[in-house]
Amino acid sequence: MANLLLNLYQVPDDEADEVRALLNEHAIVFYETRPNRWGISHGGIWITQDAQFAQARQLMAQYQDMRSRNAREAYAAAKRDGTAPTFLALLRDQPMRVFIVVVGVAFALALIALPIFFLGS
């Protein structure tokens, strides 16, 4: 029976391509299901042979560790260089978006606090 290795929901194309290449490199037999039109299924990468599933999971864990380590290093380098995104940069680049979000959050908090205010008095 086939086992799901990777659900492709919000997986970037480069990551899915790297996982496919990793499986091909280690001669692990897999197939892929594509997302359907109505968004019920987002697709996935499935391992067809049960005997290879443990090896595929181990390779996937190593790949994810490497990818997360690279992302952390890239973010740390961006922070050192001063190119990492910050709240002040977002405020400077998109002030209307920040204003709308702040007003929305304040409105939501007011709606939550309104029943407490009326119950207390």
PDB file of C-alpha atoms in Angstrom:
ATOM      1  CA  MET A   1       0.000   0.000   0.000  1.00  0.00           C
ATOM      2  CA  ALA A   2       1.282   3.499  -0.809  1.00  0.00           C
ATOM      3  CA  ASN A   3       2.366   5.778   2.033  1.00  0.00           C
ATOM      4  CA  LEU A   4       2.206   9.567   1.951  1.00  0.00           C
ATOM      5  CA  LEU A   5       5.663  11.093   2.294  1.00  0.00           C
ATOM      6  CA  LEU A   6       4.920  14.749   1.602  1.00  0.00           C
ATOM      7  CA  ASN A   7       1.630  16.625   1.456  1.00  0.00           C
ATOM      8  CA  LEU A   8       2.131  19.367  -1.125  1.00  0.00           C
ATOM      9  CA  TYR A   9      -0.069  21.935   0.649  1.00  0.00           C
ATOM     10  CA  GLN A  10       1.856  25.233   0.615  1.00  0.00           C
ATOM     11  CA  VAL A  11       5.091  23.510  -0.399  1.00  0.00           C
ATOM     12  CA  PRO A  12       7.232  25.736  -2.638  1.00  0.00           C
ATOM     13  CA  ASP A  13       8.015  24.381  -6.089  1.00  0.00           C
ATOM     14  CA  ASP A  14      11.753  24.329  -5.425  1.00  0.00           C
ATOM     15  CA  GLU A  15      11.282  22.181  -2.320  1.00  0.00           C
ATOM     16  CA  ALA A  16       9.028  19.704  -4.145  1.00  0.00           C
ATOM     17  CA  ASP A  17      11.573  19.510  -6.997  1.00  0.00           C
ATOM     18  CA  GLU A  18      14.402  18.861  -4.532  1.00  0.00           C
ATOM     19  CA  VAL A  19      12.420  16.099  -2.814  1.00  0.00           C
ATOM     20  CA  ARG A  20      11.687  14.456  -6.185  1.00  0.00           C
ATOM     21  CA  ALA A  21      15.372  14.643  -7.110  1.00  0.00           C
ATOM     22  CA  LEU A  22      16.357  13.185  -3.724  1.00  0.00           C
ATOM     23  CA  LEU A  23      14.002  10.237  -4.178  1.00  0.00           C
ATOM     24  CA  ASN A  24      15.209   9.647  -7.739  1.00  0.00           C
ATOM     25  CA  GLU A  25      18.837   9.854  -6.600  1.00  0.00           C
ATOM     26  CA  HIS A  26      18.249   7.076  -4.051  1.00  0.00           C
ATOM     27  CA  ALA A  27      16.135   4.980  -6.465  1.00  0.00           C
ATOM     28  CA  ILE A  28      13.018   5.195  -4.296  1.00  0.00           C
ATOM     29  CA  VAL A  29       9.887   4.459  -6.300  1.00  0.00           C
ATOM     30  CA  PHE A  30       7.203   7.120  -5.841  1.00  0.00           C
ATOM     31  CA  TYR A  31       4.278   8.709  -7.581  1.00  0.00           C
ATOM     32  CA  GLU A  32       2.691  12.075  -7.250  1.00  0.00           C
ATOM     33  CA  THR A  33      -0.890  13.186  -7.034  1.00  0.00           C
ATOM     34  CA  ARG A  34      -1.730  16.647  -8.298  1.00  0.00           C
ATOM     35  CA  PRO A  35      -4.008  19.117  -6.546  1.00  0.00           C
ATOM     36  CA  ASN A  36      -7.587  18.918  -7.683  1.00  0.00           C
ATOM     37  CA  ARG A  37      -9.527  21.771  -9.162  1.00  0.00           C
ATOM     38  CA  TRP A  38     -11.758  22.444  -6.143  1.00  0.00           C
ATOM     39  CA  GLY A  39      -9.037  22.549  -3.482  1.00  0.00           C
ATOM     40  CA  ILE A  40     -10.174  19.419  -1.655  1.00  0.00           C
ATOM     41  CA  SER A  41      -6.834  17.700  -2.213  1.00  0.00           C
ATOM     42  CA  HIS A  42      -3.550  19.571  -2.459  1.00  0.00           C
ATOM     43  CA  GLY A  43      -1.587  16.705  -3.922  1.00  0.00           C
ATOM     44  CA  GLY A  44       1.203  14.687  -2.447  1.00  0.00           C
ATOM     45  CA  ILE A  45       4.261  12.531  -3.000  1.00  0.00           C
ATOM     46  CA  TRP A  46       3.586   8.888  -2.228  1.00  0.00           C
ATOM     47  CA  ILE A  47       6.046   6.033  -1.715  1.00  0.00           C
ATOM     48  CA  THR A  48       4.759   2.900  -3.428  1.00  0.00           C
ATOM     49  CA  GLN A  49       6.865   0.240  -1.707  1.00  0.00           C
ATOM     50  CA  ASP A  50       6.500  -0.260   2.036  1.00  0.00           C
ATOM     51  CA  ALA A  51      10.101  -1.456   2.327  1.00  0.00           C
ATOM     52  CA  GLN A  52      11.411   1.878   1.012  1.00  0.00           C
ATOM     53  CA  PHE A  53       9.171   4.081   3.151  1.00  0.00           C
ATOM     54  CA  ALA A  54      11.452   4.040   6.225  1.00  0.00           C
ATOM     55  CA  GLN A  55      14.446   5.024   4.094  1.00  0.00           C
ATOM     56  CA  ALA A  56      12.410   7.787   2.441  1.00  0.00           C
ATOM     57  CA  ARG A  57      11.316   9.139   5.833  1.00  0.00           C
ATOM     58  CA  GLN A  58      14.922   9.175   7.030  1.00  0.00           C
ATOM     59  CA  LEU A  59      16.066  10.993   3.873  1.00  0.00           C
ATOM     60  CA  MET A  60      13.188  13.442   4.237  1.00  0.00           C
ATOM     61  CA  ALA A  61      14.139  14.195   7.858  1.00  0.00           C
ATOM     62  CA  GLN A  62      17.746  14.850   6.839  1.00  0.00           C
ATOM     63  CA  TYR A  63      16.600  17.056   3.949  1.00  0.00           C
ATOM     64  CA  GLN A  64      14.278  19.084   6.166  1.00  0.00           C
ATOM     65  CA  ASP A  65      17.032  19.573   8.763  1.00  0.00           C
ATOM     66  CA  MET A  66      19.362  20.829   6.035  1.00  0.00           C
ATOM     67  CA  ARG A  67      16.712  23.125   4.551  1.00  0.00           C
ATOM     68  CA  SER A  68      15.780  24.643   7.911  1.00  0.00           C
ATOM     69  CA  ARG A  69      19.451  25.149   8.784  1.00  0.00           C
ATOM     70  CA  ASN A  70      20.013  26.937   5.451  1.00  0.00           C
ATOM     71  CA  ALA A  71      16.948  29.139   6.019  1.00  0.00           C
ATOM     72  CA  ARG A  72      18.141  30.090   9.507  1.00  0.00           C
ATOM     73  CA  GLU A  73      21.617  30.906   8.177  1.00  0.00           C
ATOM     74  CA  ALA A  74      20.152  33.023   5.369  1.00  0.00           C
ATOM     75  CA  TYR A  75      17.980  34.925   7.857  1.00  0.00           C
ATOM     76  CA  ALA A  76      20.926  35.475  10.212  1.00  0.00           C
ATOM     77  CA  ALA A  77      22.999  36.771   7.291  1.00  0.00           C
ATOM     78  CA  ALA A  78      20.166  39.097   6.262  1.00  0.00           C
ATOM     79  CA  LYS A  79      19.951  40.410   9.826  1.00  0.00           C
ATOM     80  CA  ARG A  80      23.701  41.043   9.881  1.00  0.00           C
ATOM     81  CA  ASP A  81      23.519  42.824   6.517  1.00  0.00           C
ATOM     82  CA  GLY A  82      20.479  44.837   7.562  1.00  0.00           C
ATOM     83  CA  THR A  83      18.325  43.455   4.743  1.00  0.00           C
ATOM     84  CA  ALA A  84      16.017  41.351   6.917  1.00  0.00           C
ATOM     85  CA  PRO A  85      12.395  42.507   6.921  1.00  0.00           C
ATOM     86  CA  THR A  86      11.425  44.509  10.003  1.00  0.00           C
ATOM     87  CA  PHE A  87       8.216  46.083  11.239  1.00  0.00           C
ATOM     88  CA  LEU A  88       9.563  49.578  10.620  1.00  0.00           C
ATOM     89  CA  ALA A  89      10.471  48.672   7.029  1.00  0.00           C
ATOM     90  CA  LEU A  90       6.973  47.273   6.516  1.00  0.00           C
ATOM     91  CA  LEU A  91       5.476  50.411   8.037  1.00  0.00           C
ATOM     92  CA  ARG A  92       7.573  52.571   5.728  1.00  0.00           C
ATOM     93  CA  ASP A  93       6.833  50.486   2.599  1.00  0.00           C
ATOM     94  CA  GLN A  94       3.120  49.743   3.186  1.00  0.00           C
ATOM     95  CA  PRO A  95       1.686  52.210   5.719  1.00  0.00           C
ATOM     96  CA  MET A  96      -1.937  51.784   4.628  1.00  0.00           C
ATOM     97  CA  ARG A  97      -1.774  48.001   5.004  1.00  0.00           C
ATOM     98  CA  VAL A  98      -0.311  48.331   8.520  1.00  0.00           C
ATOM     99  CA  PHE A  99      -2.979  50.900   9.441  1.00  0.00           C
ATOM    100  CA  ILE A 100      -5.810  48.644   8.201  1.00  0.00           C
ATOM    101  CA  VAL A 101      -4.436  45.654  10.122  1.00  0.00           C
ATOM    102  CA  VAL A 102      -4.052  47.672  13.325  1.00  0.00           C
ATOM    103  CA  VAL A 103      -7.605  49.037  12.995  1.00  0.00           C
ATOM    104  CA  GLY A 104      -8.909  45.511  12.318  1.00  0.00           C
ATOM    105  CA  VAL A 105      -7.167  44.101  15.380  1.00  0.00           C
ATOM    106  CA  ALA A 106      -8.454  46.972  17.546  1.00  0.00           C
ATOM    107  CA  PHE A 107     -11.986  46.381  16.254  1.00  0.00           C
ATOM    108  CA  ALA A 108     -11.758  42.652  16.987  1.00  0.00           C
ATOM    109  CA  LEU A 109     -10.473  43.324  20.503  1.00  0.00           C
ATOM    110  CA  ALA A 110     -13.297  45.830  21.064  1.00  0.00           C
ATOM    111  CA  LEU A 111     -15.865  43.238  19.976  1.00  0.00           C
ATOM    112  CA  ILE A 112     -14.383  40.717  22.361  1.00  0.00           C
ATOM    113  CA  ALA A 113     -14.273  43.210  25.260  1.00  0.00           C
ATOM    114  CA  LEU A 114     -17.768  44.614  24.681  1.00  0.00           C
ATOM    115  CA  PRO A 115     -19.702  41.757  26.373  1.00  0.00           C
ATOM    116  CA  ILE A 116     -17.313  41.839  29.323  1.00  0.00           C
ATOM    117  CA  PHE A 117     -17.860  45.591  29.649  1.00  0.00           C
ATOM    118  CA  PHE A 118     -21.671  45.190  29.644  1.00  0.00           C
ATOM    119  CA  LEU A 119     -21.616  42.244  32.067  1.00  0.00           C
ATOM    120  CA  GLY A 120     -19.424  44.148  34.482  1.00  0.00           C
ATOM    121  CA  SER A 121     -21.732  47.143  34.779  1.00  0.00           C
TER     122      SER A 121
END
